[in-house]
mmCIF file of C-alpha atoms and ligand atoms in Angstrom:
data_model
loop_
_atom_site.group_PDB
_atom_site.id
_atom_site.type_symbol
_atom_site.label_atom_id
_atom_site.label_comp_id
_atom_site.label_asym_id
_atom_site.label_seq_id
_atom_site.Cartn_x
_atom_site.Cartn_y
_atom_site.Cartn_z
ATOM 1 C CA UNK A 1262 198.113 46.271 91.508
ATOM 2 C CA UNK A 1263 194.331 46.549 91.239
ATOM 3 C CA UNK A 1264 192.645 43.297 90.180
ATOM 4 C CA UNK A 1265 189.007 42.599 89.267
ATOM 5 C CA UNK A 1266 187.273 39.471 88.003
ATOM 6 C CA UNK A 1267 183.901 37.759 88.117
ATOM 7 C CA UNK A 1268 181.882 34.674 87.230
ATOM 8 C CA UNK A 1269 178.216 34.389 86.242
ATOM 9 C CA UNK A 1270 175.983 32.515 88.710
ATOM 10 C CA UNK A 1271 174.667 30.237 85.985
ATOM 11 C CA UNK A 1272 175.480 26.811 87.413
ATOM 12 C CA UNK A 1273 178.054 24.776 89.280
ATOM 13 C CA UNK A 1274 181.606 25.942 88.695
ATOM 14 C CA UNK A 1275 183.857 23.432 87.013
ATOM 15 C CA UNK A 1276 187.522 22.566 86.518
ATOM 16 C CA UNK A 1277 187.748 25.111 83.662
ATOM 17 C CA UNK A 1278 186.533 27.994 85.837
ATOM 18 C CA UNK A 1279 188.926 26.921 88.563
ATOM 19 C CA UNK A 1280 192.045 26.379 86.461
ATOM 20 C CA UNK A 1281 191.342 29.267 84.060
ATOM 21 C CA UNK A 1282 190.306 31.884 86.591
ATOM 22 C CA UNK A 1283 189.904 31.124 90.313
ATOM 23 C CA UNK A 1284 193.301 29.476 90.843
ATOM 24 C CA UNK A 1285 194.953 32.718 89.711
ATOM 25 C CA UNK A 1286 192.684 34.735 91.991
ATOM 26 C CA UNK A 1287 193.798 32.719 94.997
ATOM 27 C CA UNK A 1288 197.434 33.457 94.271
ATOM 28 C CA UNK A 1289 196.783 37.138 93.515
ATOM 29 C CA UNK A 1290 194.879 37.846 96.750
ATOM 30 C CA UNK A 1291 198.131 37.280 98.669
ATOM 31 C CA UNK A 1292 199.804 40.393 97.275
ATOM 32 C CA UNK A 1293 197.433 42.480 95.207
ATOM 33 C CA UNK A 1294 194.399 44.692 95.795
ATOM 34 C CA UNK A 1295 191.644 42.305 94.640
ATOM 35 C CA UNK A 1296 187.898 42.517 94.063
ATOM 36 C CA UNK A 1297 185.997 39.387 93.043
ATOM 37 C CA UNK A 1298 182.409 39.540 92.019
ATOM 38 C CA UNK A 1299 179.347 37.347 91.469
ATOM 39 C CA UNK A 1300 178.076 38.926 88.248
ATOM 40 C CA UNK A 1301 174.338 38.346 88.567
ATOM 41 C CA UNK A 1302 173.340 41.034 86.046
ATOM 42 C CA UNK A 1303 175.347 39.136 83.443
ATOM 43 C CA UNK A 1304 173.593 35.885 84.320
ATOM 44 C CA UNK A 1305 170.157 37.158 83.300
ATOM 45 C CA UNK A 1306 171.156 37.822 79.690
ATOM 46 C CA UNK A 1307 170.582 34.132 78.895
ATOM 47 C CA UNK A 1308 167.473 32.174 79.937
ATOM 48 C CA UNK A 1309 167.325 31.690 83.718
ATOM 49 C CA UNK A 1310 164.837 30.879 86.453
ATOM 50 C CA UNK A 1311 164.030 33.879 88.665
ATOM 51 C CA UNK A 1312 162.959 31.499 91.450
ATOM 52 C CA UNK A 1313 166.409 29.968 91.790
ATOM 53 C CA UNK A 1314 168.635 32.926 90.919
ATOM 54 C CA UNK A 1315 169.268 33.853 94.579
ATOM 55 C CA UNK A 1316 170.175 30.214 95.350
ATOM 56 C CA UNK A 1317 172.692 30.247 92.522
ATOM 57 C CA UNK A 1318 174.202 33.517 93.752
ATOM 58 C CA UNK A 1319 174.547 32.052 97.251
ATOM 59 C CA UNK A 1320 175.965 28.831 95.862
ATOM 60 C CA UNK A 1321 178.611 30.611 93.786
ATOM 61 C CA UNK A 1322 179.578 32.779 96.767
ATOM 62 C CA UNK A 1323 180.106 29.624 98.851
ATOM 63 C CA UNK A 1324 182.119 28.151 95.975
ATOM 64 C CA UNK A 1325 184.434 31.196 95.894
ATOM 65 C CA UNK A 1326 185.110 30.842 99.606
ATOM 66 C CA UNK A 1327 185.456 27.061 99.531
ATOM 67 C CA UNK A 1328 187.893 27.248 96.610
ATOM 68 C CA UNK A 1329 190.186 29.438 98.717
ATOM 69 C CA UNK A 1330 189.204 33.097 98.459
ATOM 70 C CA UNK A 1331 189.754 34.744 101.810
ATOM 71 C CA UNK A 1332 187.601 37.767 102.729
ATOM 72 C CA UNK A 1333 190.478 39.086 104.838
ATOM 73 C CA UNK A 1334 192.643 39.278 101.732
ATOM 74 C CA UNK A 1335 190.162 40.390 99.053
ATOM 75 C CA UNK A 1336 186.684 41.891 98.656
ATOM 76 C CA UNK A 1337 183.887 39.540 97.573
ATOM 77 C CA UNK A 1338 180.565 40.966 96.504
ATOM 78 C CA UNK A 1339 177.486 40.685 94.325
ATOM 79 C CA UNK A 1340 177.454 42.932 91.260
ATOM 80 C CA UNK A 1341 173.832 44.106 91.647
ATOM 81 C CA UNK A 1342 174.609 45.374 95.164
ATOM 82 C CA UNK A 1343 176.744 48.135 93.685
ATOM 83 C CA UNK A 1344 174.434 50.124 91.427
ATOM 84 C CA UNK A 1345 177.298 52.153 89.963
ATOM 85 C CA UNK A 1346 178.051 49.185 87.676
ATOM 86 C CA UNK A 1347 174.846 49.845 85.753
ATOM 87 C CA UNK A 1348 175.319 53.610 85.721
ATOM 88 C CA UNK A 1349 178.810 53.334 84.261
ATOM 89 C CA UNK A 1350 177.607 50.713 81.761
ATOM 90 C CA UNK A 1351 175.019 53.182 80.481
ATOM 91 C CA UNK A 1352 177.595 55.926 80.118
ATOM 92 C CA UNK A 1353 180.149 53.701 78.383
ATOM 93 C CA UNK A 1354 177.417 52.519 76.016
ATOM 94 C CA UNK A 1355 177.392 55.982 74.524
ATOM 95 C CA UNK A 1356 180.974 55.643 73.312
ATOM 96 C CA UNK A 1357 181.095 52.010 72.142
ATOM 97 C CA UNK A 1358 180.415 51.572 68.415
ATOM 98 C CA UNK A 1359 177.566 49.137 67.749
ATOM 99 C CA UNK A 1360 179.706 47.210 65.244
ATOM 100 C CA UNK A 1361 182.177 46.224 67.976
ATOM 101 C CA UNK A 1362 179.420 44.627 70.033
ATOM 102 C CA UNK A 1363 178.009 42.691 67.108
ATOM 103 C CA UNK A 1364 181.434 41.220 66.384
ATOM 104 C CA UNK A 1365 181.826 39.557 69.792
ATOM 105 C CA UNK A 1366 182.151 35.761 69.526
ATOM 106 C CA UNK A 1367 180.263 35.173 72.782
ATOM 107 C CA UNK A 1368 177.324 37.235 71.475
ATOM 108 C CA UNK A 1369 177.272 35.232 68.249
ATOM 109 C CA UNK A 1370 177.533 31.877 70.089
ATOM 110 C CA UNK A 1371 174.974 32.628 72.770
ATOM 111 C CA UNK A 1372 172.477 34.196 70.381
ATOM 112 C CA UNK A 1373 172.718 31.138 68.171
ATOM 113 C CA UNK A 1374 172.275 28.844 71.159
ATOM 114 C CA UNK A 1375 169.338 30.798 72.605
ATOM 115 C CA UNK A 1376 167.756 31.994 69.373
ATOM 116 C CA UNK A 1377 164.429 32.417 71.183
ATOM 117 C CA UNK A 1378 165.913 34.936 73.644
ATOM 118 C CA UNK A 1379 168.256 37.361 71.891
ATOM 119 C CA UNK A 1380 167.803 40.422 74.073
ATOM 120 C CA UNK A 1381 169.636 43.744 73.937
ATOM 121 C CA UNK A 1382 171.305 42.826 77.246
ATOM 122 C CA UNK A 1383 173.116 39.974 75.524
ATOM 123 C CA UNK A 1384 174.503 42.394 72.958
ATOM 124 C CA UNK A 1385 175.358 44.938 75.660
ATOM 125 C CA UNK A 1386 176.951 42.303 77.913
ATOM 126 C CA UNK A 1387 180.537 43.457 77.182
ATOM 127 C CA UNK A 1388 179.634 47.064 78.083
ATOM 128 C CA UNK A 1389 178.584 45.943 81.550
ATOM 129 C CA UNK A 1390 181.749 43.878 81.793
ATOM 130 C CA UNK A 1391 183.828 46.925 80.800
ATOM 131 C CA UNK A 1392 182.011 48.911 83.496
ATOM 132 C CA UNK A 1393 182.747 46.221 86.117
ATOM 133 C CA UNK A 1394 186.429 46.498 85.331
ATOM 134 C CA UNK A 1395 186.860 50.234 84.768
ATOM 135 C CA UNK A 1396 184.764 51.299 87.764
ATOM 136 C CA UNK A 1397 187.628 50.213 90.006
ATOM 137 C CA UNK A 1398 190.430 51.501 87.774
ATOM 138 C CA UNK A 1399 191.500 47.897 87.441
ATOM 139 C CA UNK A 1400 194.990 47.188 86.127
ATOM 140 C CA UNK A 1401 194.767 43.428 85.490
ATOM 141 C CA UNK A 1402 191.922 40.973 84.935
ATOM 142 C CA UNK A 1403 192.565 37.254 85.606
ATOM 143 C CA UNK A 1404 190.371 35.320 83.165
ATOM 144 C CA UNK A 1405 190.301 32.290 80.884
ATOM 145 C CA UNK A 1406 191.079 32.641 77.180
ATOM 146 C CA UNK A 1407 187.430 32.849 76.088
ATOM 147 C CA UNK A 1408 187.114 36.250 77.781
ATOM 148 C CA UNK A 1409 190.096 37.917 76.107
ATOM 149 C CA UNK A 1410 187.985 39.411 73.332
ATOM 150 C CA UNK A 1411 185.769 41.125 75.915
ATOM 151 C CA UNK A 1412 188.844 42.522 77.567
ATOM 152 C CA UNK A 1413 190.084 43.888 74.235
ATOM 153 C CA UNK A 1414 186.791 45.756 73.946
ATOM 154 C CA UNK A 1415 187.207 47.066 77.501
ATOM 155 C CA UNK A 1416 190.663 48.354 76.625
ATOM 156 C CA UNK A 1417 189.303 50.093 73.509
ATOM 157 C CA UNK A 1418 186.558 51.776 75.501
ATOM 158 C CA UNK A 1419 189.006 52.931 78.148
ATOM 159 C CA UNK A 1420 191.252 54.419 75.476
ATOM 160 C CA UNK A 1421 188.336 56.137 73.741
ATOM 161 C CA UNK A 1422 187.106 57.560 77.036
ATOM 162 C CA UNK A 1423 190.548 58.826 78.005
ATOM 163 C CA UNK A 1424 190.933 60.507 74.612
ATOM 164 C CA UNK A 1425 187.515 62.113 74.663
ATOM 165 C CA UNK A 1426 187.237 63.203 78.287
ATOM 166 C CA UNK A 1427 190.839 63.262 79.550
ATOM 167 C CA UNK A 1428 192.941 60.567 81.194
ATOM 168 C CA UNK A 1429 190.761 58.672 83.634
ATOM 169 C CA UNK A 1430 191.233 54.937 83.233
ATOM 170 C CA UNK A 1431 194.254 52.714 83.397
ATOM 171 C CA UNK A 1432 194.204 50.378 80.387
ATOM 172 C CA UNK A 1433 193.610 46.954 81.983
ATOM 173 C CA UNK A 1434 195.631 43.892 80.989
ATOM 174 C CA UNK A 1435 194.276 40.360 80.622
ATOM 175 C CA UNK A 1436 195.992 37.852 82.895
ATOM 176 C CA UNK A 1437 195.908 34.302 81.554
ATOM 177 C CA UNK A 1438 197.338 31.264 83.290
ATOM 178 C CA UNK A 1439 200.377 29.829 81.463
ATOM 179 C CA UNK A 1440 198.635 26.475 81.416
ATOM 180 C CA UNK A 1441 194.893 25.828 81.638
ATOM 181 C CA UNK A 1442 193.641 28.986 79.916
ATOM 182 C CA UNK A 1443 191.152 26.734 78.132
ATOM 183 C CA UNK A 1444 190.131 23.410 79.607
ATOM 184 C CA UNK A 1445 188.209 21.387 77.052
ATOM 185 C CA UNK A 1446 185.039 19.349 77.429
ATOM 186 C CA UNK A 1447 185.731 15.711 78.346
ATOM 187 C CA UNK A 1448 183.251 14.446 75.772
ATOM 188 C CA UNK A 1449 184.188 16.849 72.969
ATOM 189 C CA UNK A 1450 187.806 18.006 73.360
ATOM 190 C CA UNK A 1451 187.322 20.559 70.590
ATOM 191 C CA UNK A 1452 184.805 22.510 72.676
ATOM 192 C CA UNK A 1453 185.558 24.393 75.912
ATOM 193 C CA UNK A 1454 184.268 22.938 79.172
ATOM 194 C CA UNK A 1455 181.236 25.050 80.077
ATOM 195 C CA UNK A 1456 178.739 25.381 82.933
ATOM 196 C CA UNK A 1457 175.805 25.527 80.612
ATOM 197 C CA UNK A 1458 176.777 22.271 78.898
ATOM 198 C CA UNK A 1459 177.228 20.232 82.019
ATOM 199 C CA UNK A 1460 176.754 16.501 81.941
ATOM 200 C CA UNK A 1461 179.517 14.100 81.121
ATOM 201 C CA UNK A 1462 181.815 16.689 79.544
ATOM 202 C CA UNK A 1463 182.100 18.882 82.613
ATOM 203 C CA UNK A 1464 183.494 18.075 86.070
ATOM 204 C CA UNK A 1465 182.153 20.270 88.835
ATOM 205 C CA UNK A 1466 184.685 21.515 91.351
ATOM 206 C CA UNK A 1467 182.557 20.061 94.148
ATOM 207 C CA UNK A 1468 181.375 16.946 92.377
ATOM 208 C CA UNK A 1469 181.192 13.698 94.342
ATOM 209 C CA UNK A 1470 184.009 11.131 93.923
ATOM 210 C CA UNK A 1471 181.867 8.568 92.083
ATOM 211 C CA UNK A 1472 180.843 11.064 89.411
ATOM 212 C CA UNK A 1473 184.414 12.327 89.021
ATOM 213 C CA UNK A 1474 185.655 8.802 88.428
ATOM 214 C CA UNK A 1475 182.830 7.975 86.027
ATOM 215 C CA UNK A 1476 183.418 11.118 83.953
ATOM 216 C CA UNK A 1477 187.199 10.754 83.773
ATOM 217 C CA UNK A 1478 186.996 7.054 82.907
ATOM 218 C CA UNK A 1479 184.598 7.773 80.045
ATOM 219 C CA UNK A 1480 186.453 10.885 78.753
ATOM 220 C CA UNK A 1481 186.992 10.868 74.995
ATOM 221 C CA UNK A 1482 190.519 9.902 73.928
ATOM 222 C CA UNK A 1483 192.019 8.545 70.716
ATOM 223 C CA UNK A 1484 192.669 4.944 69.809
ATOM 224 C CA UNK A 1485 196.473 4.701 69.871
ATOM 225 C CA UNK A 1486 196.669 4.343 73.674
ATOM 226 C CA UNK A 1487 199.883 6.399 74.004
ATOM 227 C CA UNK A 1488 200.033 8.973 76.802
ATOM 228 C CA UNK A 1489 201.622 11.844 74.927
ATOM 229 C CA UNK A 1490 200.790 15.559 74.697
ATOM 230 C CA UNK A 1491 199.829 16.575 71.159
ATOM 231 C CA UNK A 1492 197.141 19.223 71.098
ATOM 232 C CA UNK A 1493 196.368 18.812 67.433
ATOM 233 C CA UNK A 1494 196.323 15.065 66.959
ATOM 234 C CA UNK A 1495 195.507 13.955 70.513
ATOM 235 C CA UNK A 1496 193.335 16.714 71.953
ATOM 236 C CA UNK A 1497 191.475 14.467 74.435
ATOM 237 C CA UNK A 1498 194.501 12.995 76.199
ATOM 238 C CA UNK A 1499 196.314 16.360 76.010
ATOM 239 C CA UNK A 1500 193.435 17.996 77.874
ATOM 240 C CA UNK A 1501 193.614 15.293 80.572
ATOM 241 C CA UNK A 1502 197.394 15.718 80.810
ATOM 242 C CA UNK A 1503 196.931 19.463 81.358
ATOM 243 C CA UNK A 1504 194.463 18.804 84.178
ATOM 244 C CA UNK A 1505 196.799 16.197 85.702
ATOM 245 C CA UNK A 1506 199.750 18.562 85.525
ATOM 246 C CA UNK A 1507 197.899 21.463 87.152
ATOM 247 C CA UNK A 1508 196.584 19.383 90.034
ATOM 248 C CA UNK A 1509 199.820 17.466 90.656
ATOM 249 C CA UNK A 1510 202.261 20.347 90.120
ATOM 250 C CA UNK A 1511 204.265 18.079 87.828
ATOM 251 C CA UNK A 1512 205.250 19.068 84.317
ATOM 252 C CA UNK A 1513 203.602 17.306 81.391
ATOM 253 C CA UNK A 1514 207.009 15.817 80.468
ATOM 254 C CA UNK A 1515 207.323 14.265 83.935
ATOM 255 C CA UNK A 1516 203.836 12.765 83.675
ATOM 256 C CA UNK A 1517 204.471 11.367 80.199
ATOM 257 C CA UNK A 1518 207.599 9.709 81.575
ATOM 258 C CA UNK A 1519 205.778 8.294 84.595
ATOM 259 C CA UNK A 1520 203.096 6.724 82.385
ATOM 260 C CA UNK A 1521 205.372 5.517 79.581
ATOM 261 C CA UNK A 1522 204.251 2.081 78.461
ATOM 262 C CA UNK A 1523 201.021 2.274 80.447
ATOM 263 C CA UNK A 1524 197.557 2.518 78.920
ATOM 264 C CA UNK A 1525 194.798 5.148 79.074
ATOM 265 C CA UNK A 1526 192.919 3.082 81.678
ATOM 266 C CA UNK A 1527 195.800 3.338 84.187
ATOM 267 C CA UNK A 1528 196.283 7.029 83.496
ATOM 268 C CA UNK A 1529 192.597 7.831 83.877
ATOM 269 C CA UNK A 1530 192.403 5.872 87.122
ATOM 270 C CA UNK A 1531 195.346 7.832 88.510
ATOM 271 C CA UNK A 1532 193.876 11.128 87.357
ATOM 272 C CA UNK A 1533 190.516 10.437 88.984
ATOM 273 C CA UNK A 1534 192.214 9.508 92.251
ATOM 274 C CA UNK A 1535 194.287 12.677 92.133
ATOM 275 C CA UNK A 1536 191.226 14.846 91.517
ATOM 276 C CA UNK A 1537 189.185 13.135 94.223
ATOM 277 C CA UNK A 1538 192.005 13.648 96.736
ATOM 278 C CA UNK A 1539 192.607 17.301 95.837
ATOM 279 C CA UNK A 1540 188.938 18.282 95.624
ATOM 280 C CA UNK A 1541 187.686 16.513 98.750
ATOM 281 C CA UNK A 1542 188.693 19.307 101.206
ATOM 282 C CA UNK A 1543 187.014 21.921 98.984
ATOM 283 C CA UNK A 1544 183.810 19.879 98.896
ATOM 284 C CA UNK A 1545 183.718 19.559 102.676
ATOM 285 C CA UNK A 1546 184.414 23.264 103.124
ATOM 286 C CA UNK A 1547 181.592 24.159 100.756
ATOM 287 C CA UNK A 1548 179.125 21.909 102.595
ATOM 288 C CA UNK A 1549 179.985 23.734 105.842
ATOM 289 C CA UNK A 1550 179.573 27.161 104.266
ATOM 290 C CA UNK A 1551 176.218 26.246 102.730
ATOM 291 C CA UNK A 1552 174.993 25.571 106.258
ATOM 292 C CA UNK A 1553 176.098 29.005 107.406
ATOM 293 C CA UNK A 1554 174.317 31.623 105.262
ATOM 294 C CA UNK A 1555 174.644 34.355 107.918
ATOM 295 C CA UNK A 1556 178.411 34.186 107.699
ATOM 296 C CA UNK A 1557 178.423 34.158 103.888
ATOM 297 C CA UNK A 1558 176.001 37.089 103.568
ATOM 298 C CA UNK A 1559 177.959 39.120 106.099
ATOM 299 C CA UNK A 1560 181.101 38.603 103.994
ATOM 300 C CA UNK A 1561 179.217 39.717 100.872
ATOM 301 C CA UNK A 1562 177.793 42.783 102.644
ATOM 302 C CA UNK A 1563 181.224 43.815 103.799
ATOM 303 C CA UNK A 1564 182.590 43.293 100.274
ATOM 304 C CA UNK A 1565 179.800 45.383 98.745
ATOM 305 C CA UNK A 1566 180.514 48.227 101.180
ATOM 306 C CA UNK A 1567 184.189 48.213 100.264
ATOM 307 C CA UNK A 1568 183.394 48.111 96.540
ATOM 308 C CA UNK A 1569 180.731 50.830 96.792
ATOM 309 C CA UNK A 1570 183.164 53.216 98.435
ATOM 310 C CA UNK A 1571 185.590 52.882 95.519
ATOM 311 C CA UNK A 1572 182.819 52.931 92.902
ATOM 312 C CA UNK A 1573 181.239 56.118 94.258
ATOM 313 C CA UNK A 1574 184.539 57.925 93.996
ATOM 314 C CA UNK A 1575 185.151 56.904 90.400
ATOM 315 C CA UNK A 1576 181.616 57.909 89.443
ATOM 316 C CA UNK A 1577 182.042 61.433 90.825
ATOM 317 C CA UNK A 1578 185.091 61.847 88.597
ATOM 318 C CA UNK A 1579 183.369 60.347 85.535
ATOM 319 C CA UNK A 1580 180.132 62.352 85.839
ATOM 320 C CA UNK A 1581 182.207 65.448 86.211
ATOM 321 C CA UNK A 1582 184.306 64.723 83.137
ATOM 322 C CA UNK A 1583 181.252 63.887 81.042
ATOM 323 C CA UNK A 1584 179.435 67.089 81.986
ATOM 324 C CA UNK A 1585 176.907 65.373 84.257
ATOM 325 C CA UNK A 1586 176.117 66.080 87.892
HETATM 326 P P1 ATP B 2718 178.514 29.681 80.829
HETATM 327 O O1 ATP B 2718 178.421 28.308 80.227
HETATM 328 O O2 ATP B 2718 177.386 30.063 81.722
HETATM 329 O O3 ATP B 2718 178.867 30.742 79.809
HETATM 330 P P2 ATP B 2718 181.234 29.230 81.624
HETATM 331 O O4 ATP B 2718 181.442 27.842 82.053
HETATM 332 O O5 ATP B 2718 181.700 29.593 80.243
HETATM 333 O O6 ATP B 2718 179.722 29.614 81.834
HETATM 334 P P3 ATP B 2718 181.927 31.745 82.818
HETATM 335 O O7 ATP B 2718 181.115 32.180 83.976
HETATM 336 O O8 ATP B 2718 181.624 32.339 81.491
HETATM 337 O O9 ATP B 2718 181.919 30.156 82.690
HETATM 338 O O10 ATP B 2718 183.474 31.953 83.116
HETATM 339 C C1 ATP B 2718 184.050 32.311 84.337
HETATM 340 C C2 ATP B 2718 185.559 32.345 84.227
HETATM 341 O O11 ATP B 2718 186.060 31.035 83.958
HETATM 342 C C3 ATP B 2718 186.060 33.224 83.078
HETATM 343 O O12 ATP B 2718 187.254 33.865 83.464
HETATM 344 C C4 ATP B 2718 186.343 32.249 81.980
HETATM 345 O O13 ATP B 2718 187.329 32.696 81.078
HETATM 346 C C5 ATP B 2718 186.830 31.031 82.765
HETATM 347 N N1 ATP B 2718 186.514 29.793 82.034
HETATM 348 C C6 ATP B 2718 185.284 29.350 81.678
HETATM 349 N N2 ATP B 2718 185.363 28.179 81.029
HETATM 350 C C7 ATP B 2718 186.696 27.873 80.986
HETATM 351 C C8 ATP B 2718 187.426 26.771 80.456
HETATM 352 N N3 ATP B 2718 186.808 25.761 79.867
HETATM 353 N N4 ATP B 2718 188.776 26.772 80.583
HETATM 354 C C9 ATP B 2718 189.415 27.801 81.205
HETATM 355 N N5 ATP B 2718 188.781 28.873 81.725
HETATM 356 C C10 ATP B 2718 187.446 28.912 81.629
HETATM 357 N N1 LTN B 2719 181.993 37.673 81.053
HETATM 358 C C1 LTN B 2719 182.713 36.986 82.093
HETATM 359 C C2 LTN B 2719 182.216 37.290 83.466
HETATM 360 C C3 LTN B 2719 182.516 38.694 83.829
HETATM 361 C C4 LTN B 2719 183.811 39.223 84.107
HETATM 362 C C5 LTN B 2719 183.590 40.594 84.414
HETATM 363 C C6 LTN B 2719 185.092 38.681 84.123
HETATM 364 C C7 LTN B 2719 181.635 39.700 83.967
HETATM 365 N N2 LTN B 2719 182.263 40.855 84.312
HETATM 366 C C8 LTN B 2719 184.668 41.434 84.710
HETATM 367 C C9 LTN B 2719 186.169 39.528 84.427
HETATM 368 C C10 LTN B 2719 185.939 40.883 84.707
HETATM 369 C C11 LTN B 2719 182.585 35.497 81.844
HETATM 370 O O1 LTN B 2719 183.382 34.776 82.336
HETATM 371 N N3 LTN B 2719 181.618 35.017 81.159
#
């Protein structure tokens, strides 16, 4: 099965990115035909610093590798290194109705948040995402829940294209983890954990042990001190239980049983120790990779070559079908 996914180089990746997306990628690379991308063209649709963009791209690439992506099992590359992404985005833009773009929740949220910088790229963001996916005739896209709406749009475009120009694309499916499709902010459990709102609500995947402990210990919970999963009434502790379950491979029921009669303090202490233990090897691996840019860039170059080969082939077919040369 052909798999594609990507993350914007907009900041340090966090538990949400890992549990929602990357953890699935690591499992998929074992059996499937996978491409994973650093989507730098998407990152510049919201305010960014051109002086540090390359550092962020490098950092995210190291994070992918440190988290467990293996260049022998999948292709890793930077979006802007494969120009066909922008060509296909332009072509798909001619068949996407404007109304569909305006309806996207992410567009509404981000344009509200950055009201001083609402550029056409932000509106067109899902077209580029559709191009990323369709360029490789992708069959499944492992993502967190917040990206499902963009995938719906991708599916609509693929269907429209196939109808208009003849069957070309496979209609890609979203692939959500059973648990962890949305990890919530630790300070506001009604909001998703997000790179751009880092601070106390967001735990970085490579964060140092002291910070992890501090953030978990001060995570928002309710006042009844009972460790029980109830997404509606106890969203804070339920979010922490989800994180605990995913890192310990225990079910939520087992964890509730283990902590029966104990207080939030004990549970939080245990959770921070678990996270520190599980994340330590990733942190060390990332530090090593950051010291070895030649290795990382050679992996990305190889990935871009592999991706380009596939992309060029699809583009020949698409230009042909659309009456272009
Ligand atoms: P930004 O704040 O810059 O928008 P982000 O933290 O929302 O960043 P993205 O780069 O948009 O992260 O997302 C990368 C991947 O991680 C996507 O597949 C997305 O669905 C997933 N993801 C992001 N946040 C979460 C979350 N809180 N829980 C689960 N999955 C998430
Ligand atoms: N919009 C996605 C990032 C992204 C993506 C993709 C994900 C860009 N292109 C293609 C999957 C497939 C986000 O997480 N913000």
